[in-house]
Every structure is written in C-alpha cells, then in structure tokens.
mmCIF file of C-alpha atoms in Angstrom:
data_model
loop_
_atom_site.group_PDB
_atom_site.id
_atom_site.type_symbol
_atom_site.label_atom_id
_atom_site.label_comp_id
_atom_site.label_asym_id
_atom_site.label_seq_id
_atom_site.Cartn_x
_atom_site.Cartn_y
_atom_site.Cartn_z
ATOM 1 C CA MET A 1 136.911 134.992 90.838
ATOM 2 C CA TYR A 2 135.752 138.018 91.747
ATOM 3 C CA LYS A 3 135.756 141.117 89.610
ATOM 4 C CA VAL A 4 135.118 144.754 91.840
ATOM 5 C CA LYS A 5 134.570 147.724 89.953
ATOM 6 C CA ILE A 6 133.271 151.713 90.899
ATOM 7 C CA PHE A 7 130.566 153.640 89.233
ATOM 8 C CA SER A 8 130.285 157.003 89.650
ATOM 9 C CA SER A 9 126.417 156.768 88.583
ATOM 10 C CA ILE A 10 124.198 154.898 89.659
ATOM 11 C CA GLN A 11 122.908 154.823 86.008
ATOM 12 C CA GLU A 12 125.959 153.182 84.688
ATOM 13 C CA ILE A 13 124.639 149.580 86.389
ATOM 14 C CA SER A 14 121.156 148.314 85.270
ATOM 15 C CA SER A 15 118.415 149.162 87.136
ATOM 16 C CA SER A 16 116.652 145.199 87.641
ATOM 17 C CA ALA A 17 120.597 143.927 88.005
ATOM 18 C CA TRP A 18 120.916 146.659 91.329
ATOM 19 C CA ASN A 19 116.625 145.590 92.618
ATOM 20 C CA ASN A 20 116.965 142.273 92.065
ATOM 21 C CA LEU A 21 120.262 142.106 95.266
ATOM 22 C CA ILE A 22 118.245 143.899 97.529
ATOM 23 C CA THR A 23 116.698 140.837 99.159
ATOM 24 C CA CYS A 24 116.607 141.554 103.021
ATOM 25 C CA LEU A 25 113.029 141.919 104.364
ATOM 26 C CA ASP A 26 114.217 145.188 106.254
ATOM 27 C CA ALA A 27 115.673 146.250 102.906
ATOM 28 C CA SER A 28 113.601 150.048 103.647
ATOM 29 C CA PRO A 29 112.737 151.773 100.032
ATOM 30 C CA PHE A 30 115.560 154.113 100.725
ATOM 31 C CA VAL A 31 118.208 151.884 98.925
ATOM 32 C CA ARG A 32 116.435 151.127 95.214
ATOM 33 C CA TYR A 33 118.123 152.512 92.686
ATOM 34 C CA GLU A 34 114.512 154.120 91.616
ATOM 35 C CA TYR A 35 115.264 156.637 94.764
ATOM 36 C CA LEU A 36 119.025 157.012 93.713
ATOM 37 C CA CYS A 37 118.704 157.234 90.855
ATOM 38 C CA ALA A 38 115.888 160.449 91.035
ATOM 39 C CA MET A 39 119.282 161.664 93.568
ATOM 40 C CA GLU A 40 121.244 161.853 91.031
ATOM 41 C CA LYS A 41 119.270 162.590 87.987
ATOM 42 C CA SER A 42 117.907 165.849 89.955
ATOM 43 C CA SER A 43 121.021 167.101 91.163
ATOM 44 C CA SER A 44 120.735 166.950 94.128
ATOM 45 C CA VAL A 45 123.365 164.443 94.636
ATOM 46 C CA ASN A 46 126.700 165.488 93.056
ATOM 47 C CA THR A 47 130.586 167.295 93.659
ATOM 48 C CA LEU A 48 128.983 170.352 93.673
ATOM 49 C CA THR A 49 126.248 170.001 96.703
ATOM 50 C CA GLY A 50 129.590 167.859 98.539
ATOM 51 C CA TRP A 51 128.184 164.215 97.057
ATOM 52 C CA THR A 52 130.646 162.209 94.627
ATOM 53 C CA PRO A 53 127.919 159.359 93.727
ATOM 54 C CA CYS A 54 131.137 156.216 94.258
ATOM 55 C CA HIS A 55 129.203 152.900 93.812
ATOM 56 C CA PHE A 56 131.253 150.465 94.582
ATOM 57 C CA THR A 57 129.899 147.090 92.915
ATOM 58 C CA ILE A 58 131.287 143.490 92.866
ATOM 59 C CA TRP A 59 130.760 140.767 89.519
ATOM 60 C CA ASP A 60 132.050 137.709 88.359
ATOM 61 C CA ASP A 61 134.707 137.342 87.644
ATOM 62 C CA ALA A 62 133.052 137.481 83.519
ATOM 63 C CA GLY A 63 132.611 140.778 84.914
ATOM 64 C CA GLN A 64 128.510 139.957 83.571
ATOM 65 C CA GLN A 65 127.325 139.075 86.470
ATOM 66 C CA LEU A 66 126.472 141.491 89.023
ATOM 67 C CA ILE A 67 127.030 140.179 91.946
ATOM 68 C CA GLY A 68 127.172 142.500 95.240
ATOM 69 C CA ALA A 69 127.045 145.640 95.829
ATOM 70 C CA MET A 70 126.703 149.120 97.895
ATOM 71 C CA PRO A 71 125.898 152.799 97.518
ATOM 72 C CA PHE A 72 129.020 155.590 98.013
ATOM 73 C CA TYR A 73 129.924 159.310 98.085
ATOM 74 C CA LEU A 74 132.471 160.408 98.570
ATOM 75 C CA LYS A 75 132.315 163.693 101.193
ATOM 76 C CA SER A 76 133.333 166.582 101.053
ATOM 77 C CA HIS A 77 131.305 167.877 104.058
ATOM 78 C CA SER A 78 129.398 166.264 106.900
ATOM 79 C CA TYR A 79 126.208 167.246 105.920
ATOM 80 C CA GLY A 80 122.605 165.655 105.874
ATOM 81 C CA GLU A 81 123.942 162.380 107.971
ATOM 82 C CA TYR A 82 122.369 162.698 111.347
ATOM 83 C CA VAL A 83 125.157 160.814 112.554
ATOM 84 C CA PHE A 84 128.376 164.034 113.674
ATOM 85 C CA ASP A 85 131.299 163.502 112.988
ATOM 86 C CA TRP A 86 132.919 167.502 112.789
ATOM 87 C CA ALA A 87 134.952 167.101 115.965
ATOM 88 C CA TRP A 88 136.891 163.914 114.222
ATOM 89 C CA ALA A 89 137.145 166.116 111.059
ATOM 90 C CA ASN A 90 138.921 169.829 113.106
ATOM 91 C CA ALA A 91 140.838 167.175 115.001
ATOM 92 C CA TYR A 92 142.198 165.850 111.790
ATOM 93 C CA LYS A 93 141.859 170.025 110.477
ATOM 94 C CA GLU A 94 144.708 171.156 114.267
ATOM 95 C CA ASN A 95 146.792 168.162 112.962
ATOM 96 C CA GLY A 96 147.228 169.045 109.390
ATOM 97 C CA LEU A 97 146.175 166.437 108.130
ATOM 98 C CA SER A 98 142.487 166.479 106.428
ATOM 99 C CA TYR A 99 139.347 164.860 106.517
ATOM 100 C CA TYR A 100 137.700 165.409 103.624
ATOM 101 C CA PRO A 101 137.583 163.498 101.979
ATOM 102 C CA LYS A 102 135.298 160.907 103.252
ATOM 103 C CA LEU A 103 134.582 157.283 102.086
ATOM 104 C CA LEU A 104 131.014 157.109 102.655
ATOM 105 C CA SER A 105 127.507 154.418 102.294
ATOM 106 C CA ALA A 106 124.419 156.217 103.665
ATOM 107 C CA ILE A 107 120.918 156.915 101.780
ATOM 108 C CA PRO A 108 122.036 160.612 101.384
ATOM 109 C CA PHE A 109 119.537 163.467 103.424
ATOM 110 C CA THR A 110 117.866 159.932 104.671
ATOM 111 C CA PRO A 111 118.542 158.833 108.440
ATOM 112 C CA VAL A 112 116.897 154.911 107.773
ATOM 113 C CA GLY A 113 118.406 152.503 108.548
ATOM 114 C CA GLY A 114 118.220 149.372 106.192
ATOM 115 C CA SER A 115 120.410 147.272 104.186
ATOM 116 C CA ARG A 116 124.793 148.718 102.663
ATOM 117 C CA VAL A 117 125.815 145.828 101.703
ATOM 118 C CA LEU A 118 123.445 144.087 99.194
ATOM 119 C CA GLY A 119 123.305 140.730 97.671
ATOM 120 C CA THR A 120 123.819 137.720 99.212
ATOM 121 C CA ASP A 121 127.167 136.040 98.326
ATOM 122 C CA GLN A 122 129.260 136.775 102.373
ATOM 123 C CA GLU A 123 132.854 135.432 100.276
ATOM 124 C CA ALA A 124 132.091 137.978 97.573
ATOM 125 C CA ASN A 125 130.564 140.542 100.050
ATOM 126 C CA SER A 126 133.883 140.347 102.309
ATOM 127 C CA HIS A 127 135.663 140.883 99.116
ATOM 128 C CA LEU A 128 134.238 143.991 98.391
ATOM 129 C CA LEU A 129 134.948 145.781 101.481
ATOM 130 C CA GLU A 130 138.331 144.757 101.637
ATOM 131 C CA ALA A 131 138.585 146.899 98.135
ATOM 132 C CA ILE A 132 136.894 149.717 99.613
ATOM 133 C CA ILE A 133 139.586 149.955 102.733
ATOM 134 C CA ASP A 134 141.842 149.433 100.241
ATOM 135 C CA PHE A 135 141.018 152.271 97.732
ATOM 136 C CA ALA A 136 140.807 154.414 100.410
ATOM 137 C CA LYS A 137 144.224 153.380 101.216
ATOM 138 C CA ALA A 138 145.257 154.400 97.632
ATOM 139 C CA LYS A 139 143.710 157.701 97.514
ATOM 140 C CA GLY A 140 144.530 159.139 100.336
ATOM 141 C CA ILE A 141 140.842 158.981 102.123
ATOM 142 C CA SER A 142 140.128 159.772 105.453
ATOM 143 C CA SER A 143 137.761 156.974 105.932
ATOM 144 C CA VAL A 144 135.448 154.536 105.438
ATOM 145 C CA HIS A 145 131.223 154.980 107.427
ATOM 146 C CA ILE A 146 127.974 153.296 106.809
ATOM 147 C CA LEU A 147 125.385 154.385 108.652
ATOM 148 C CA PHE A 148 122.034 153.007 109.922
ATOM 149 C CA PRO A 149 123.643 148.753 107.990
ATOM 150 C CA PRO A 150 120.869 146.020 109.986
ATOM 151 C CA GLN A 151 121.896 144.153 113.527
ATOM 152 C CA ASN A 152 122.851 141.291 110.695
ATOM 153 C CA ASN A 153 125.548 143.442 109.428
ATOM 154 C CA GLU A 154 127.923 144.105 111.988
ATOM 155 C CA GLN A 155 130.423 141.335 112.936
ATOM 156 C CA LEU A 156 131.292 141.599 108.356
ATOM 157 C CA PHE A 157 131.812 145.059 109.050
ATOM 158 C CA ALA A 158 133.777 144.350 112.750
ATOM 159 C CA ASP A 159 135.761 141.509 110.727
ATOM 160 C CA LYS A 160 137.196 144.482 108.658
ATOM 161 C CA GLY A 161 138.019 146.627 112.022
ATOM 162 C CA PHE A 162 135.108 148.518 112.353
ATOM 163 C CA LEU A 163 134.419 150.532 114.603
ATOM 164 C CA ARG A 164 131.020 150.864 116.242
ATOM 165 C CA ARG A 165 128.892 153.741 117.658
ATOM 166 C CA GLU A 166 125.253 153.982 118.890
ATOM 167 C CA SER A 167 122.940 155.633 117.805
ATOM 168 C CA ILE A 168 118.956 155.850 119.048
ATOM 169 C CA GLN A 169 115.911 156.380 117.014
ATOM 170 C CA PHE A 170 112.257 156.527 118.146
ATOM 171 C CA HIS A 171 110.159 154.255 116.150
ATOM 172 C CA TRP A 172 105.848 153.100 116.540
ATOM 173 C CA GLN A 173 105.062 149.468 116.534
ATOM 174 C CA ASN A 174 101.897 148.292 115.455
ATOM 175 C CA GLN A 175 101.332 145.240 118.879
ATOM 176 C CA SER A 176 97.955 145.038 120.463
ATOM 177 C CA LEU A 177 98.354 144.546 123.946
ATOM 178 C CA ASP A 178 95.082 142.902 124.448
ATOM 179 C CA ARG A 179 95.928 140.276 121.336
ATOM 180 C CA PRO A 180 99.395 139.704 122.255
ATOM 181 C CA GLY A 181 101.250 138.845 118.723
ATOM 182 C CA GLU A 182 98.396 141.130 116.818
ATOM 183 C CA THR A 183 97.906 143.992 114.898
ATOM 184 C CA LEU A 184 95.810 147.789 116.622
ATOM 185 C CA HIS A 185 92.354 147.796 115.137
ATOM 186 C CA ASP A 186 91.865 151.450 115.528
ATOM 187 C CA PHE A 187 92.898 154.183 116.943
ATOM 188 C CA GLU A 188 91.455 154.674 119.837
ATOM 189 C CA GLU A 189 93.129 150.767 121.658
ATOM 190 C CA PHE A 190 96.738 151.711 120.390
ATOM 191 C CA LEU A 191 95.326 155.116 122.827
ATOM 192 C CA TYR A 192 94.691 152.619 124.761
ATOM 193 C CA THR A 193 98.521 151.094 125.138
ATOM 194 C CA LEU A 194 100.140 154.440 126.339
ATOM 195 C CA ASN A 195 100.531 154.753 130.193
ATOM 196 C CA LYS A 196 97.723 157.636 130.726
ATOM 197 C CA LYS A 197 99.328 160.918 130.820
ATOM 198 C CA ARG A 198 100.271 159.949 127.352
ATOM 199 C CA ARG A 199 96.707 159.062 126.040
ATOM 200 C CA ASN A 200 94.949 162.455 127.695
ATOM 201 C CA ASN A 201 98.360 164.773 125.945
ATOM 202 C CA ILE A 202 97.742 163.030 122.449
ATOM 203 C CA ILE A 203 93.669 163.432 122.196
ATOM 204 C CA ARG A 204 93.730 166.342 123.718
ATOM 205 C CA GLU A 205 96.477 167.308 120.586
ATOM 206 C CA ARG A 206 94.389 166.098 118.180
ATOM 207 C CA GLN A 207 91.066 168.038 119.495
ATOM 208 C CA SER A 208 92.973 171.497 119.446
ATOM 209 C CA VAL A 209 93.156 170.636 116.248
ATOM 210 C CA ILE A 210 90.036 168.768 115.344
ATOM 211 C CA ASP A 211 88.591 173.036 117.028
ATOM 212 C CA ALA A 212 90.479 174.745 115.136
ATOM 213 C CA GLY A 213 88.580 173.090 112.051
ATOM 214 C CA VAL A 214 91.019 171.332 110.271
ATOM 215 C CA SER A 215 90.821 167.935 107.830
ATOM 216 C CA PHE A 216 92.690 166.115 106.609
ATOM 217 C CA LYS A 217 92.670 164.163 103.071
ATOM 218 C CA HIS A 218 95.010 160.891 102.691
ATOM 219 C CA ILE A 219 96.587 160.917 98.238
ATOM 220 C CA PRO A 220 98.572 157.316 97.617
ATOM 221 C CA GLY A 221 102.069 158.574 95.132
ATOM 222 C CA ALA A 222 100.169 156.649 92.229
ATOM 223 C CA GLU A 223 97.196 159.694 92.373
ATOM 224 C CA MET A 224 99.423 162.694 92.971
ATOM 225 C CA THR A 225 98.863 165.579 90.542
ATOM 226 C CA THR A 226 101.755 167.908 90.096
ATOM 227 C CA SER A 227 99.534 170.743 91.739
ATOM 228 C CA ASP A 228 99.910 167.668 94.337
ATOM 229 C CA TRP A 229 103.099 167.481 94.215
ATOM 230 C CA ASP A 230 103.530 171.337 94.030
ATOM 231 C CA PHE A 231 102.032 172.463 96.786
ATOM 232 C CA PHE A 232 103.826 169.626 99.352
ATOM 233 C CA TYR A 233 107.117 171.301 98.093
ATOM 234 C CA ASP A 234 106.282 174.786 99.561
ATOM 235 C CA CYS A 235 105.907 172.801 102.344
ATOM 236 C CA TYR A 236 109.309 170.972 102.379
ATOM 237 C CA ALA A 237 110.779 173.947 100.872
ATOM 238 C CA THR A 238 109.741 176.569 103.832
ATOM 239 C CA ASN A 239 109.942 173.675 106.754
ATOM 240 C CA TYR A 240 113.589 174.701 105.908
ATOM 241 C CA PHE A 241 113.551 178.097 105.666
ATOM 242 C CA ASN A 242 111.590 178.481 108.395
ATOM 243 C CA HIS A 243 114.763 176.923 110.420
ATOM 244 C CA GLY A 244 117.842 178.683 108.587
ATOM 245 C CA ASN A 245 118.269 176.080 106.127
ATOM 246 C CA SER A 246 118.158 176.016 102.309
ATOM 247 C CA PRO A 247 115.944 171.892 101.614
ATOM 248 C CA TYR A 248 118.832 169.864 100.191
ATOM 249 C CA LEU A 249 115.590 168.178 97.673
ATOM 250 C CA ASN A 250 114.913 169.738 94.682
ATOM 251 C CA ARG A 251 111.827 170.130 93.524
ATOM 252 C CA GLU A 252 112.007 167.620 90.374
ATOM 253 C CA PHE A 253 113.868 165.048 93.033
ATOM 254 C CA PHE A 254 109.596 164.157 94.041
ATOM 255 C CA SER A 255 109.263 164.436 90.832
ATOM 256 C CA LEU A 256 111.003 161.798 89.855
ATOM 257 C CA ILE A 257 110.671 159.740 92.644
ATOM 258 C CA GLY A 258 106.629 160.316 92.963
ATOM 259 C CA ALA A 259 106.834 158.902 88.666
ATOM 260 C CA SER A 260 109.506 155.459 89.595
ATOM 261 C CA MET A 261 108.481 154.241 92.631
ATOM 262 C CA PRO A 262 104.900 155.827 93.430
ATOM 263 C CA GLU A 263 104.015 152.077 94.989
ATOM 264 C CA TYR A 264 105.906 153.177 97.023
ATOM 265 C CA ILE A 265 105.087 156.826 98.667
ATOM 266 C CA HIS A 266 101.575 157.855 100.246
ATOM 267 C CA LEU A 267 101.371 161.599 100.894
ATOM 268 C CA ILE A 268 99.007 163.199 103.574
ATOM 269 C CA PHE A 269 97.735 167.247 103.484
ATOM 270 C CA ALA A 270 96.167 169.058 105.692
ATOM 271 C CA GLN A 271 92.819 171.233 105.055
ATOM 272 C CA LEU A 272 91.638 174.555 106.485
ATOM 273 C CA GLU A 273 88.253 175.978 104.785
ATOM 274 C CA GLY A 274 88.740 173.912 102.361
ATOM 275 C CA LYS A 275 92.558 174.737 100.885
ATOM 276 C CA SER A 276 95.572 172.818 101.576
ATOM 277 C CA ILE A 277 98.032 174.024 104.365
ATOM 278 C CA ALA A 278 100.414 171.719 105.738
ATOM 279 C CA SER A 279 101.496 167.759 104.657
ATOM 280 C CA SER A 280 103.935 164.878 105.096
ATOM 281 C CA MET A 281 105.168 162.288 103.229
ATOM 282 C CA ILE A 282 105.206 157.774 103.698
ATOM 283 C CA PHE A 283 107.177 155.994 102.302
ATOM 284 C CA ARG A 284 106.419 152.035 102.711
ATOM 285 C CA ASN A 285 108.762 149.674 102.241
ATOM 286 C CA ARG A 286 106.030 146.823 100.917
ATOM 287 C CA ASN A 287 107.217 144.204 102.614
ATOM 288 C CA SER A 288 104.356 140.925 102.196
ATOM 289 C CA ASN A 289 104.759 139.187 105.116
ATOM 290 C CA LEU A 290 102.958 141.184 107.438
ATOM 291 C CA GLN A 291 105.670 143.356 109.098
ATOM 292 C CA GLU A 292 106.263 145.878 106.845
ATOM 293 C CA ARG A 293 107.534 149.789 107.610
ATOM 294 C CA ALA A 294 106.324 153.164 106.917
ATOM 295 C CA TYR A 295 109.384 155.208 106.758
ATOM 296 C CA GLY A 296 107.593 159.260 107.945
ATOM 297 C CA ARG A 297 110.603 161.415 105.731
ATOM 298 C CA TYR A 298 108.365 164.858 105.412
ATOM 299 C CA TRP A 299 106.305 167.527 106.691
ATOM 300 C CA GLY A 300 106.229 171.305 106.272
ATOM 301 C CA ALA A 301 102.991 173.933 106.554
ATOM 302 C CA ILE A 302 102.226 176.829 105.021
ATOM 303 C CA GLN A 303 100.620 178.319 108.484
ATOM 304 C CA GLY A 304 101.167 178.198 111.328
ATOM 305 C CA ILE A 305 98.017 176.229 113.575
ATOM 306 C CA LYS A 306 99.142 174.858 117.663
ATOM 307 C CA ASN A 307 99.852 171.264 117.126
ATOM 308 C CA LEU A 308 99.479 170.693 113.874
ATOM 309 C CA HIS A 309 102.947 168.741 113.225
ATOM 310 C CA PHE A 310 102.228 166.067 115.759
ATOM 311 C CA GLU A 311 98.220 165.602 113.613
ATOM 312 C CA THR A 312 100.330 165.415 110.476
ATOM 313 C CA ALA A 313 103.006 163.728 111.111
ATOM 314 C CA TYR A 314 103.008 161.619 113.779
ATOM 315 C CA TYR A 315 98.949 160.752 113.942
ATOM 316 C CA GLN A 316 97.456 160.968 111.175
ATOM 317 C CA ASN A 317 100.942 158.531 110.526
ATOM 318 C CA ILE A 318 100.246 156.244 113.156
ATOM 319 C CA GLU A 319 96.424 156.021 112.778
ATOM 320 C CA PHE A 320 97.399 155.031 108.418
ATOM 321 C CA CYS A 321 99.995 152.102 110.165
ATOM 322 C CA ILE A 322 96.749 150.484 111.320
ATOM 323 C CA ARG A 323 94.118 150.396 108.450
ATOM 324 C CA GLU A 324 97.058 148.939 106.544
ATOM 325 C CA LYS A 325 98.065 147.098 109.283
ATOM 326 C CA ILE A 326 101.769 147.683 109.432
ATOM 327 C CA ALA A 327 104.229 146.880 111.831
ATOM 328 C CA VAL A 328 106.364 149.401 112.714
ATOM 329 C CA PHE A 329 105.834 153.111 111.443
ATOM 330 C CA GLU A 330 109.616 155.232 112.415
ATOM 331 C CA GLY A 331 110.059 158.586 112.971
ATOM 332 C CA GLY A 332 112.915 159.808 111.977
ATOM 333 C CA ALA A 333 115.955 160.430 114.418
ATOM 334 C CA GLN A 334 116.670 163.021 116.577
ATOM 335 C CA GLY A 335 113.441 164.462 118.591
ATOM 336 C CA GLU A 336 113.116 163.542 122.350
ATOM 337 C CA HIS A 337 109.438 164.479 122.334
ATOM 338 C CA LYS A 338 108.098 160.933 120.168
ATOM 339 C CA ILE A 339 108.743 159.197 122.846
ATOM 340 C CA HIS A 340 105.119 161.903 124.678
ATOM 341 C CA ARG A 341 103.409 160.893 121.249
ATOM 342 C CA GLY A 342 104.329 156.758 121.769
ATOM 343 C CA LEU A 343 107.144 156.302 118.703
ATOM 344 C CA ILE A 344 109.906 154.338 121.742
ATOM 345 C CA PRO A 345 113.492 155.124 121.673
ATOM 346 C CA VAL A 346 115.149 151.442 119.606
ATOM 347 C CA ASN A 347 119.253 151.461 119.218
ATOM 348 C CA LEU A 348 120.967 152.341 115.875
ATOM 349 C CA TYR A 349 124.571 151.307 115.047
ATOM 350 C CA SER A 350 126.815 153.451 112.306
ATOM 351 C CA MET A 351 130.089 152.002 111.488
ATOM 352 C CA HIS A 352 133.797 153.735 110.742
ATOM 353 C CA TYR A 353 137.517 152.908 109.486
ATOM 354 C CA LEU A 354 139.765 155.308 110.473
ATOM 355 C CA VAL A 355 142.791 155.009 108.042
ATOM 356 C CA ASP A 356 145.540 156.405 109.594
ATOM 357 C CA GLU A 357 146.306 154.719 112.633
ATOM 358 C CA ARG A 358 146.920 156.874 115.872
ATOM 359 C CA PHE A 359 142.704 158.831 114.981
ATOM 360 C CA TYR A 360 141.866 155.246 114.602
ATOM 361 C CA ASP A 361 143.062 154.241 118.388
ATOM 362 C CA ALA A 362 141.360 157.719 119.931
ATOM 363 C CA VAL A 363 138.448 157.327 117.989
ATOM 364 C CA GLN A 364 138.618 153.928 119.307
ATOM 365 C CA HIS A 365 139.203 154.599 123.028
ATOM 366 C CA PHE A 366 136.225 157.960 122.467
ATOM 367 C CA LEU A 367 133.617 155.180 121.180
ATOM 368 C CA LYS A 368 133.636 153.439 123.534
ATOM 369 C CA ARG A 369 132.684 156.133 126.202
ATOM 370 C CA GLU A 370 129.651 157.339 123.691
ATOM 371 C CA GLY A 371 128.173 154.241 123.849
ATOM 372 C CA MET A 372 128.339 153.852 127.275
ATOM 373 C CA SER A 373 127.101 157.026 127.697
ATOM 374 C CA MET A 374 124.005 156.383 124.817
ATOM 375 C CA TYR A 375 122.914 153.637 127.054
ATOM 376 C CA ARG A 376 122.682 155.333 129.901
ATOM 377 C CA TYR A 377 121.040 157.746 127.546
ATOM 378 C CA ILE A 378 118.856 154.860 126.832
ATOM 379 C CA ASP A 379 118.041 153.425 130.108
ATOM 380 C CA GLU A 380 116.824 157.064 131.108
ATOM 381 C CA LEU A 381 114.762 157.268 127.986
ATOM 382 C CA SER A 382 112.535 154.288 129.501
ATOM 383 C CA ASP A 383 112.069 155.594 132.592
ATOM 384 C CA HIS A 384 108.719 157.642 130.498
ATOM 385 C CA HIS A 385 107.871 155.243 128.479
ATOM 386 C CA PRO A 386 104.995 156.229 126.797
ATOM 387 C CA ILE A 387 103.222 152.106 126.224
ATOM 388 C CA LYS A 388 101.563 150.597 130.187
ATOM 389 C CA GLN A 389 103.267 148.362 132.442
ATOM 390 C CA PRO A 390 102.442 144.943 133.143
ATOM 391 C CA SER A 391 100.728 145.081 137.438
#
C-alpha cells in the first residue's frame, strides 16, 4: 500500500511535492523546502558538521506520489538542538554503549515549533513512524528524537512509544485588552497591556537607545542587497564570536534563503550617524487567516550600546508585528529576561524513543521528574507575568 524511501539530500525530492505537504496553519517557514535545501547547499548541514541528512518519505504503492515526509538527520553530537541530552549520551558511554549517531527530526539550529510530520494521511504517517523506528533498530541507532512538534501530534508519537519531554519558550501575543479578540493598534497600546513595572522598564530602555542617537531601518527580504547581507552576516557572526563560539551558519546560507524565500524574511538595521551598527532578522509564516506568526532568529552588533539588543531584537520586532497584524512573535529558546519585555512563557515539548529498553525505562522516569519541575517553573514564572491582571 505504501513505499518508504530515505533520501540523503532534500534536493533529490521535488520542491513542489515537498511544499505541497505543508498544510498545517502553524507550520513554520523553516520546514519549507527552500530553507532546508539552503542548509544543505551551503554545507551548513552535512556529515562534517555532524548533521547528515536522512529524510524519511512515504509514497503511494507505485512510488510515484509523495504522501508524507519528515525531515531527519543522523547526528554525531547534540549541538544546535536546544533540547539538551548530553547526560543521556554520557550514561550510554559509561555503560559501554554508543549514543551517537542518533536520529533527529528538527530544524537545524532553529528552536522553533511547527510541523515535523508533513502530509495529512494519518494512516501513512503512522506507517512512516513505524518504518523510522524499524530503521533505527536495524541500523543499531540508539534513539529517535522529534523536537518541538505541534501539540496535536503528540498522540501520534505516543502511540508508537515516544516519550514526551517538556520545554519552555517565550512568545509575544498581539492581543488588545480593551478589544477582546482584536489585535493592538500600536506600541503604545501594547505598553498599556503591561503592568506598571514592566511598562516603565521598557520606556526607560527605549529612551536610552533614542538618547544614544540610534535610529532604525526596516528592509523586506526582497529589497536586501549583497552589502546588506554582508553586514547582517558580520553582526550574526560577531554575536557568536563574542560568546566564544563559531557561527553555525555560513554566509552562503543567507544568500540562498535571500534568493529563494525573500517573502518570508524581514531585516531590521540599527544605525548611528548614518552607519549600521546592529541588525536582527525576522521570519514570518505568511498565514492568511490572521493567525500569522513571526520568528525572531538572529541578532548581532558591531558596536555596544546599552539596551540596543532589546530594542533591535524585541521592541522593533513587536512594532513590526503590530503594524503587520501578526498574531504571535516567537522570541526563541531560553532567556527569562524576555518576560520583562512583554513575552510570556509557553509550554513546548519534544518526543524521544530510546531503542534500549533499560535506557528507555530510565529516561521515562527521569522525564516524569523533570516534567514536574518544569511545570513548577512555569507556575513560578506566572508570578512575574508582565500582562495586567484583571482588577
């Protein structure tokens, strides 16, 4: 009834066939063919970087029509995932077992929720997951991991024995307090939704950037020039170097997405005395049902100015979302400081299948304890909720 095929490059699949499978409204632009292909073409992901493409697909019996797909990678490490399993790898090593390679379904270097199982045929999707587990067992692969899938996919994975792991991110929501169900008119109305402490903090931070003489320029992806991309990449790479790391993505990657999916990209440049000093990038999913999402991904600066990060990577993004009537702005993984800037904690999750039954049981117990701690943490964060509480 079905045929499962595994591809070592997404370029072996038709772009239209892949993108036609993306029907979920909350699917991010990062699961699109153009984005994943740019990762491969630029060699940002390959065996040398520890991300060997291993995309699973399911076809009709004749092998002619693509019915479903999952982006997958064979990983030789756990960098660039934002769901940390180093302790699991160490436990395997201490018991004389190899944790790597492992199978990972995720968007490389991109902690964003969204579709991982592409296609609407539930029977085919179930069959595909079974084939993935069988592949892992046959090849001696330790585990299968699916990061940040949609909430409505949990049961599909749970039915196959995957274990849920809790995670948290911080998202901004475009909601008016005075006009329930409607989006905000402007940034001033957004400030009005916040409690006094958070509101005053943002006003002070923004004013300090204005006082420093910084202005901002917004450029849609389609209007970016080569020199614009060069400067953006300098900022992006500098941010990594300043933290003692090498950038995950190379300059070619940004050229490729700038050419292949510009309508999903928006850039913000901070300028001082007519020269750019910082930049940030936003992706948007282009939903037409007024539930569009934006994703803050990369930021960097070549000159340090107090509060420039918050203005360039958060407040300018929020203003953009209000203008464009974008419903949600995802600020990325980690960072409790985001709650002070009007973003609120959101529960995400990942799913994990460990082939070895002993480790499966041990991880299952660990995840139950960790999950309880995560829910307590979310409850604690509610005490610092930035949005006004009903009087």
